[in-house]
PDB file of C-alpha atoms and ligand atoms in Angstrom:
ATOM      1  CA  MET A1126     105.328 293.341 -46.248  1.00  0.00           C
ATOM      2  CA  LYS A1127     108.737 293.197 -44.581  1.00  0.00           C
ATOM      3  CA  LEU A1128     112.039 291.630 -45.559  1.00  0.00           C
ATOM      4  CA  LEU A1129     115.019 290.978 -43.300  1.00  0.00           C
ATOM      5  CA  HIS A1130     118.323 290.931 -45.208  1.00  0.00           C
ATOM      6  CA  LEU A1131     121.412 289.466 -43.492  1.00  0.00           C
ATOM      7  CA  ASP A1132     124.970 289.291 -44.824  1.00  0.00           C
ATOM      8  CA  SER A1133     127.869 287.506 -43.150  1.00  0.00           C
ATOM      9  CA  SER A1134     130.826 287.443 -45.568  1.00  0.00           C
ATOM     10  CA  VAL A1135     134.029 289.236 -44.535  1.00  0.00           C
ATOM     11  CA  LEU A1136     134.953 289.960 -48.167  1.00  0.00           C
ATOM     12  CA  GLY A1137     132.968 293.182 -48.567  1.00  0.00           C
ATOM     13  CA  ALA A1138     132.521 294.279 -52.184  1.00  0.00           C
ATOM     14  CA  ASN A1139     134.340 291.148 -53.453  1.00  0.00           C
ATOM     15  CA  SER A1140     131.874 288.815 -51.791  1.00  0.00           C
ATOM     16  CA  VAL A1141     129.853 286.461 -53.959  1.00  0.00           C
ATOM     17  CA  SER A1142     127.204 285.780 -51.298  1.00  0.00           C
ATOM     18  CA  ARG A1143     126.724 289.541 -50.783  1.00  0.00           C
ATOM     19  CA  GLN A1144     126.212 290.005 -54.514  1.00  0.00           C
ATOM     20  CA  LEU A1145     123.665 287.180 -54.583  1.00  0.00           C
ATOM     21  CA  SER A1146     121.779 288.324 -51.492  1.00  0.00           C
ATOM     22  CA  ALA A1147     121.595 291.890 -52.858  1.00  0.00           C
ATOM     23  CA  GLN A1148     120.186 290.589 -56.144  1.00  0.00           C
ATOM     24  CA  ILE A1149     117.603 288.457 -54.317  1.00  0.00           C
ATOM     25  CA  VAL A1150     116.506 291.531 -52.368  1.00  0.00           C
ATOM     26  CA  ALA A1151     116.309 293.566 -55.593  1.00  0.00           C
ATOM     27  CA  ARG A1152     114.166 290.823 -57.139  1.00  0.00           C
ATOM     28  CA  GLN A1153     111.880 290.767 -54.092  1.00  0.00           C
ATOM     29  CA  ARG A1154     111.539 294.566 -54.306  1.00  0.00           C
ATOM     30  CA  ALA A1155     110.469 294.163 -57.939  1.00  0.00           C
ATOM     31  CA  LEU A1156     108.011 291.377 -57.082  1.00  0.00           C
ATOM     32  CA  HIS A1157     106.603 293.152 -54.017  1.00  0.00           C
ATOM     33  CA  PRO A1158     106.609 296.923 -54.627  1.00  0.00           C
ATOM     34  CA  GLY A1159     106.717 298.836 -51.350  1.00  0.00           C
ATOM     35  CA  ILE A1160     108.282 295.992 -49.380  1.00  0.00           C
ATOM     36  CA  GLU A1161     110.148 297.306 -46.327  1.00  0.00           C
ATOM     37  CA  VAL A1162     113.745 296.064 -46.031  1.00  0.00           C
ATOM     38  CA  VAL A1163     115.750 295.859 -42.804  1.00  0.00           C
ATOM     39  CA  TYR A1164     119.463 295.170 -43.326  1.00  0.00           C
ATOM     40  CA  ARG A1165     122.029 293.699 -40.941  1.00  0.00           C
ATOM     41  CA  ASP A1166     125.671 293.331 -41.883  1.00  0.00           C
ATOM     42  CA  LEU A1167     126.579 290.673 -39.331  1.00  0.00           C
ATOM     43  CA  ALA A1168     130.256 290.654 -40.343  1.00  0.00           C
ATOM     44  CA  ALA A1169     130.668 294.403 -39.820  1.00  0.00           C
ATOM     45  CA  ASP A1170     128.519 294.634 -36.705  1.00  0.00           C
ATOM     46  CA  PRO A1171     128.220 291.264 -34.935  1.00  0.00           C
ATOM     47  CA  VAL A1172     126.902 290.448 -31.481  1.00  0.00           C
ATOM     48  CA  SER A1173     129.251 288.824 -28.980  1.00  0.00           C
ATOM     49  CA  HIS A1174     129.417 285.106 -28.408  1.00  0.00           C
ATOM     50  CA  LEU A1175     127.076 284.185 -25.569  1.00  0.00           C
ATOM     51  CA  SER A1176     128.761 284.221 -22.164  1.00  0.00           C
ATOM     52  CA  SER A1177     127.859 283.454 -18.548  1.00  0.00           C
ATOM     53  CA  ALA A1178     127.140 287.193 -18.161  1.00  0.00           C
ATOM     54  CA  HIS A1179     124.478 286.977 -20.897  1.00  0.00           C
ATOM     55  CA  MET A1180     122.979 283.888 -19.232  1.00  0.00           C
ATOM     56  CA  ALA A1181     122.840 285.631 -15.861  1.00  0.00           C
ATOM     57  CA  VAL A1182     120.771 288.479 -17.349  1.00  0.00           C
ATOM     58  CA  TRP A1183     118.540 286.042 -19.255  1.00  0.00           C
ATOM     59  CA  GLN A1184     117.884 284.345 -15.924  1.00  0.00           C
ATOM     60  CA  GLY A1185     116.677 287.568 -14.337  1.00  0.00           C
ATOM     61  CA  GLY A1186     119.897 289.289 -13.261  1.00  0.00           C
ATOM     62  CA  GLU A1187     120.693 292.921 -14.052  1.00  0.00           C
ATOM     63  CA  SER A1188     123.443 293.948 -16.408  1.00  0.00           C
ATOM     64  CA  GLN A1189     126.078 296.144 -14.732  1.00  0.00           C
ATOM     65  CA  ASP A1190     128.020 296.627 -17.931  1.00  0.00           C
ATOM     66  CA  ASP A1191     127.126 299.111 -20.690  1.00  0.00           C
ATOM     67  CA  GLY A1192     128.760 296.944 -23.349  1.00  0.00           C
ATOM     68  CA  LEU A1193     126.777 293.892 -22.265  1.00  0.00           C
ATOM     69  CA  THR A1194     123.556 295.921 -22.098  1.00  0.00           C
ATOM     70  CA  ALA A1195     124.058 297.226 -25.653  1.00  0.00           C
ATOM     71  CA  ASP A1196     124.869 293.724 -26.871  1.00  0.00           C
ATOM     72  CA  LEU A1197     121.704 292.330 -25.262  1.00  0.00           C
ATOM     73  CA  HIS A1198     119.645 295.131 -26.846  1.00  0.00           C
ATOM     74  CA  LYS A1199     121.081 294.234 -30.249  1.00  0.00           C
ATOM     75  CA  GLY A1200     120.132 290.589 -29.695  1.00  0.00           C
ATOM     76  CA  ASN A1201     116.592 291.640 -28.756  1.00  0.00           C
ATOM     77  CA  ALA A1202     116.405 293.757 -31.916  1.00  0.00           C
ATOM     78  CA  TYR A1203     117.438 290.694 -33.953  1.00  0.00           C
ATOM     79  CA  LEU A1204     114.481 288.821 -32.542  1.00  0.00           C
ATOM     80  CA  GLU A1205     112.006 291.659 -33.177  1.00  0.00           C
ATOM     81  CA  GLU A1206     113.259 292.062 -36.752  1.00  0.00           C
ATOM     82  CA  LEU A1207     112.857 288.341 -37.329  1.00  0.00           C
ATOM     83  CA  PHE A1208     109.315 288.244 -35.929  1.00  0.00           C
ATOM     84  CA  ALA A1209     108.336 291.221 -38.108  1.00  0.00           C
ATOM     85  CA  ALA A1210     109.784 289.793 -41.332  1.00  0.00           C
ATOM     86  CA  ASP A1211     107.699 287.956 -43.931  1.00  0.00           C
ATOM     87  CA  ILE A1212     110.791 287.158 -45.985  1.00  0.00           C
ATOM     88  CA  LEU A1213     114.357 286.374 -44.841  1.00  0.00           C
ATOM     89  CA  VAL A1214     117.329 286.719 -47.166  1.00  0.00           C
ATOM     90  CA  ILE A1215     120.486 285.250 -45.653  1.00  0.00           C
ATOM     91  CA  GLY A1216     123.844 285.700 -47.353  1.00  0.00           C
ATOM     92  CA  THR A1217     126.264 283.032 -46.194  1.00  0.00           C
ATOM     93  CA  PRO A1218     129.625 281.866 -47.451  1.00  0.00           C
ATOM     94  CA  MET A1219     130.964 278.491 -46.345  1.00  0.00           C
ATOM     95  CA  TYR A1220     133.716 278.956 -43.778  1.00  0.00           C
ATOM     96  CA  ASN A1221     135.438 275.810 -42.585  1.00  0.00           C
ATOM     97  CA  LEU A1222     132.577 273.654 -43.820  1.00  0.00           C
ATOM     98  CA  THR A1223     129.844 275.635 -42.106  1.00  0.00           C
ATOM     99  CA  ILE A1224     128.379 279.136 -41.706  1.00  0.00           C
ATOM    100  CA  PRO A1225     130.418 282.179 -40.524  1.00  0.00           C
ATOM    101  CA  THR A1226     130.507 282.671 -36.760  1.00  0.00           C
ATOM    102  CA  PRO A1227     128.672 286.051 -36.731  1.00  0.00           C
ATOM    103  CA  LEU A1228     125.717 284.317 -38.418  1.00  0.00           C
ATOM    104  CA  LYS A1229     125.901 281.578 -35.774  1.00  0.00           C
ATOM    105  CA  ALA A1230     125.961 284.319 -33.108  1.00  0.00           C
ATOM    106  CA  TRP A1231     122.774 285.763 -34.707  1.00  0.00           C
ATOM    107  CA  ILE A1232     121.178 282.297 -34.491  1.00  0.00           C
ATOM    108  CA  ASP A1233     122.176 282.015 -30.836  1.00  0.00           C
ATOM    109  CA  ARG A1234     120.096 285.151 -30.161  1.00  0.00           C
ATOM    110  CA  ILE A1235     116.996 284.147 -32.101  1.00  0.00           C
ATOM    111  CA  ALA A1236     116.698 280.389 -31.485  1.00  0.00           C
ATOM    112  CA  LEU A1237     114.951 280.684 -28.142  1.00  0.00           C
ATOM    113  CA  ALA A1238     112.677 278.107 -26.506  1.00  0.00           C
ATOM    114  CA  GLY A1239     109.256 279.604 -25.874  1.00  0.00           C
ATOM    115  CA  LYS A1240     109.797 282.331 -28.508  1.00  0.00           C
ATOM    116  CA  THR A1241     110.831 280.842 -31.839  1.00  0.00           C
ATOM    117  CA  PHE A1242     110.319 277.172 -30.941  1.00  0.00           C
ATOM    118  CA  ARG A1243     108.834 275.177 -28.099  1.00  0.00           C
ATOM    119  CA  TYR A1244     109.114 271.695 -26.704  1.00  0.00           C
ATOM    120  CA  THR A1245     105.897 269.683 -26.794  1.00  0.00           C
ATOM    121  CA  ALA A1246     104.958 266.157 -25.685  1.00  0.00           C
ATOM    122  CA  THR A1247     105.653 265.001 -29.225  1.00  0.00           C
ATOM    123  CA  GLY A1248     108.909 266.877 -29.735  1.00  0.00           C
ATOM    124  CA  PRO A1249     110.039 270.376 -30.660  1.00  0.00           C
ATOM    125  CA  GLU A1250     107.759 272.660 -32.657  1.00  0.00           C
ATOM    126  CA  GLY A1251     108.859 275.696 -34.663  1.00  0.00           C
ATOM    127  CA  LEU A1252     106.897 278.855 -33.911  1.00  0.00           C
ATOM    128  CA  LEU A1253     107.869 280.947 -36.937  1.00  0.00           C
ATOM    129  CA  LYS A1254     104.966 280.381 -39.282  1.00  0.00           C
ATOM    130  CA  ASP A1255     104.259 281.777 -42.748  1.00  0.00           C
ATOM    131  CA  LYS A1256     107.756 283.042 -43.422  1.00  0.00           C
ATOM    132  CA  LYS A1257     109.743 282.449 -46.563  1.00  0.00           C
ATOM    133  CA  ALA A1258     113.543 282.308 -46.648  1.00  0.00           C
ATOM    134  CA  PHE A1259     116.208 282.649 -49.325  1.00  0.00           C
ATOM    135  CA  ILE A1260     119.748 281.469 -48.672  1.00  0.00           C
ATOM    136  CA  ALA A1261     122.446 283.098 -50.834  1.00  0.00           C
ATOM    137  CA  SER A1262     125.224 280.535 -50.549  1.00  0.00           C
ATOM    138  CA  SER A1263     128.777 280.674 -51.860  1.00  0.00           C
ATOM    139  CA  ARG A1264     131.718 278.372 -51.371  1.00  0.00           C
ATOM    140  CA  GLY A1265     135.160 277.751 -52.756  1.00  0.00           C
ATOM    141  CA  GLY A1266     134.716 274.020 -53.362  1.00  0.00           C
ATOM    142  CA  VAL A1267     131.884 271.807 -54.567  1.00  0.00           C
ATOM    143  CA  TYR A1268     129.649 270.047 -52.070  1.00  0.00           C
ATOM    144  CA  VAL A1269     126.408 269.279 -53.930  1.00  0.00           C
ATOM    145  CA  ALA A1270     124.905 265.814 -53.501  1.00  0.00           C
ATOM    146  CA  GLY A1271     126.948 263.227 -55.371  1.00  0.00           C
ATOM    147  CA  SER A1272     130.229 265.178 -55.247  1.00  0.00           C
ATOM    148  CA  PRO A1273     133.196 263.658 -53.344  1.00  0.00           C
ATOM    149  CA  ALA A1274     132.987 266.312 -50.604  1.00  0.00           C
ATOM    150  CA  ALA A1275     129.186 266.128 -50.174  1.00  0.00           C
ATOM    151  CA  ALA A1276     129.476 264.546 -46.708  1.00  0.00           C
ATOM    152  CA  LEU A1277     131.355 267.662 -45.516  1.00  0.00           C
ATOM    153  CA  GLU A1278     128.464 270.004 -46.378  1.00  0.00           C
ATOM    154  CA  HIS A1279     127.437 271.537 -43.038  1.00  0.00           C
ATOM    155  CA  GLN A1280     126.582 275.039 -44.261  1.00  0.00           C
ATOM    156  CA  GLU A1281     123.305 274.897 -46.250  1.00  0.00           C
ATOM    157  CA  THR A1282     122.151 271.720 -44.488  1.00  0.00           C
ATOM    158  CA  TYR A1283     122.758 273.311 -41.097  1.00  0.00           C
ATOM    159  CA  LEU A1284     120.966 276.532 -42.012  1.00  0.00           C
ATOM    160  CA  THR A1285     117.975 274.889 -43.699  1.00  0.00           C
ATOM    161  CA  GLY A1286     117.728 272.433 -40.791  1.00  0.00           C
ATOM    162  CA  LEU A1287     117.818 275.249 -38.263  1.00  0.00           C
ATOM    163  CA  LEU A1288     115.202 277.260 -40.160  1.00  0.00           C
ATOM    164  CA  ALA A1289     112.942 274.184 -40.358  1.00  0.00           C
ATOM    165  CA  PHE A1290     113.418 273.636 -36.613  1.00  0.00           C
ATOM    166  CA  LEU A1291     112.066 277.162 -36.121  1.00  0.00           C
ATOM    167  CA  GLY A1292     109.139 276.538 -38.482  1.00  0.00           C
ATOM    168  CA  VAL A1293     110.507 278.110 -41.674  1.00  0.00           C
ATOM    169  CA  THR A1294     110.213 275.348 -44.266  1.00  0.00           C
ATOM    170  CA  ASN A1295     109.665 277.448 -47.400  1.00  0.00           C
ATOM    171  CA  VAL A1296     113.353 277.918 -48.224  1.00  0.00           C
ATOM    172  CA  THR A1297     115.001 278.580 -51.583  1.00  0.00           C
ATOM    173  CA  VAL A1298     118.755 278.105 -51.859  1.00  0.00           C
ATOM    174  CA  VAL A1299     120.618 280.141 -54.468  1.00  0.00           C
ATOM    175  CA  ARG A1300     124.127 278.735 -54.692  1.00  0.00           C
ATOM    176  CA  ALA A1301     127.404 279.675 -56.367  1.00  0.00           C
ATOM    177  CA  GLU A1302     129.999 277.016 -55.635  1.00  0.00           C
ATOM    178  CA  GLY A1303     133.392 276.092 -57.014  1.00  0.00           C
ATOM    179  CA  ILE A1304     134.360 279.772 -56.651  1.00  0.00           C
ATOM    180  CA  ALA A1305     137.987 278.805 -55.908  1.00  0.00           C
ATOM    181  CA  PHE A1306     138.344 276.787 -59.119  1.00  0.00           C
ATOM    182  CA  GLY A1307     139.483 279.780 -61.191  1.00  0.00           C
ATOM    183  CA  PRO A1308     137.923 282.876 -62.787  1.00  0.00           C
ATOM    184  CA  GLN A1309     135.960 280.926 -65.396  1.00  0.00           C
ATOM    185  CA  ALA A1310     134.401 278.601 -62.815  1.00  0.00           C
ATOM    186  CA  ARG A1311     133.595 281.612 -60.625  1.00  0.00           C
ATOM    187  CA  GLU A1312     131.894 283.483 -63.474  1.00  0.00           C
ATOM    188  CA  ALA A1313     129.938 280.390 -64.527  1.00  0.00           C
ATOM    189  CA  ALA A1314     128.724 279.700 -60.974  1.00  0.00           C
ATOM    190  CA  LEU A1315     127.821 283.329 -60.412  1.00  0.00           C
ATOM    191  CA  GLY A1316     126.056 283.599 -63.776  1.00  0.00           C
ATOM    192  CA  GLN A1317     123.968 280.499 -63.065  1.00  0.00           C
ATOM    193  CA  ALA A1318     122.970 281.795 -59.634  1.00  0.00           C
ATOM    194  CA  LEU A1319     122.044 285.222 -61.035  1.00  0.00           C
ATOM    195  CA  GLU A1320     119.902 283.551 -63.688  1.00  0.00           C
ATOM    196  CA  GLN A1321     118.095 281.610 -60.956  1.00  0.00           C
ATOM    197  CA  ILE A1322     117.430 284.861 -59.108  1.00  0.00           C
ATOM    198  CA  ALA A1323     116.138 286.613 -62.238  1.00  0.00           C
ATOM    199  CA  SER A1324     113.672 283.782 -62.769  1.00  0.00           C
ATOM    200  CA  LEU A1325     112.250 283.876 -59.231  1.00  0.00           C
ATOM    201  CA  SER A1326     108.518 284.397 -59.512  1.00  0.00           C
ATOM    202  CA  ALA A1327     107.757 284.814 -55.794  1.00  0.00           C
TER     203      ALA A1327
HETATM  204  C1  LIG B2268     137.806 281.761 -43.378  1.00  0.00           C
HETATM  205  C2  LIG B2268     137.418 281.063 -44.638  1.00  0.00           C
HETATM  206  C3  LIG B2268     137.109 279.717 -44.615  1.00  0.00           C
HETATM  207  C4  LIG B2268     136.716 279.069 -45.769  1.00  0.00           C
HETATM  208  N1  LIG B2268     136.373 277.746 -45.703  1.00  0.00           N
HETATM  209  C5  LIG B2268     135.951 277.116 -46.822  1.00  0.00           C
HETATM  210  C6  LIG B2268     135.545 275.755 -46.772  1.00  0.00           C
HETATM  211  O1  LIG B2268     135.556 275.102 -45.737  1.00  0.00           O
HETATM  212  N2  LIG B2268     135.132 275.173 -47.925  1.00  0.00           N
HETATM  213  C7  LIG B2268     135.081 275.853 -49.112  1.00  0.00           C
HETATM  214  O2  LIG B2268     134.677 275.292 -50.108  1.00  0.00           O
HETATM  215  N3  LIG B2268     135.441 277.155 -49.185  1.00  0.00           N
HETATM  216  C8  LIG B2268     135.871 277.783 -48.068  1.00  0.00           C
HETATM  217  N4  LIG B2268     136.226 279.108 -48.124  1.00  0.00           N
HETATM  218  C9  LIG B2268     136.080 279.821 -49.403  1.00  0.00           C
HETATM  219  C10 LIG B2268     134.755 280.569 -49.446  1.00  0.00           C
HETATM  220  O3  LIG B2268     133.660 279.747 -49.146  1.00  0.00           O
HETATM  221  C11 LIG B2268     134.563 281.187 -50.822  1.00  0.00           C
HETATM  222  O4  LIG B2268     135.625 282.068 -51.089  1.00  0.00           O
HETATM  223  C12 LIG B2268     133.241 281.910 -50.925  1.00  0.00           C
HETATM  224  O5  LIG B2268     133.114 282.488 -52.187  1.00  0.00           O
HETATM  225  C13 LIG B2268     133.177 282.996 -49.882  1.00  0.00           C
HETATM  226  O6  LIG B2268     131.950 283.681 -49.995  1.00  0.00           O
HETATM  227  P1  LIG B2268     131.969 285.259 -50.228  1.00  0.00           P
HETATM  228  O7  LIG B2268     132.557 285.476 -51.593  1.00  0.00           O
HETATM  229  O8  LIG B2268     130.567 285.661 -50.102  1.00  0.00           O
HETATM  230  O9  LIG B2268     132.845 285.843 -49.144  1.00  0.00           O
HETATM  231  C14 LIG B2268     136.639 279.776 -46.986  1.00  0.00           C
HETATM  232  C15 LIG B2268     136.959 281.146 -47.012  1.00  0.00           C
HETATM  233  C16 LIG B2268     137.345 281.786 -45.856  1.00  0.00           C
HETATM  234  C17 LIG B2268     137.647 283.261 -45.902  1.00  0.00           C
END
């Protein structure tokens, strides 16, 4: 069994989403002894935004630039790691109402027609079957359904929608929100999320 662990917060050791994603991975290690974990810190080591130079190579051109070649190799490795994984654990804070840009850059390398999804006569079809995903979500405010800011929630909904588009529909969200509402609110949100992780049975 293989697990792909992604983090995307820029807050390093102070990050809530990193703490949650690490705990989810620890829980999965306990539930699946021997599971192989591949880790990517997307904040520390991101790929570039896609450019016309990337497109030219994707369309059959040759890269003349060592930096571009290395960046394309990293993107290919992302795809291989994703195909190999049975379980995805994605740590994501909310930044400006959505996911951090390095995580979006990861998505831009793995959401590929003909590889992870395809267009059919009846619409798009996700090609990533039999994978399970955990989203470790953190955010300063509160965006759950029914809250005043719920309509601005484009982080978890975007990521779960994207995963479903690729065929990954078995998704568990572990969330700590209201982190900016003071130390007590932060501890309560974190504690609740950690309890949820401890009770994961698969
Ligand atoms: C660049 C940036 C943008 C942010 N944008 C939002 C936002 O739109 N809504 C929100 O509720 N919190 C926002 N926050 C707060 C973070 O979501 C919050 O601090 C969260 O705990 C960060 O996750 P982390 O602890 O894993 O880094 C932002 C933080 C940063 C650094």
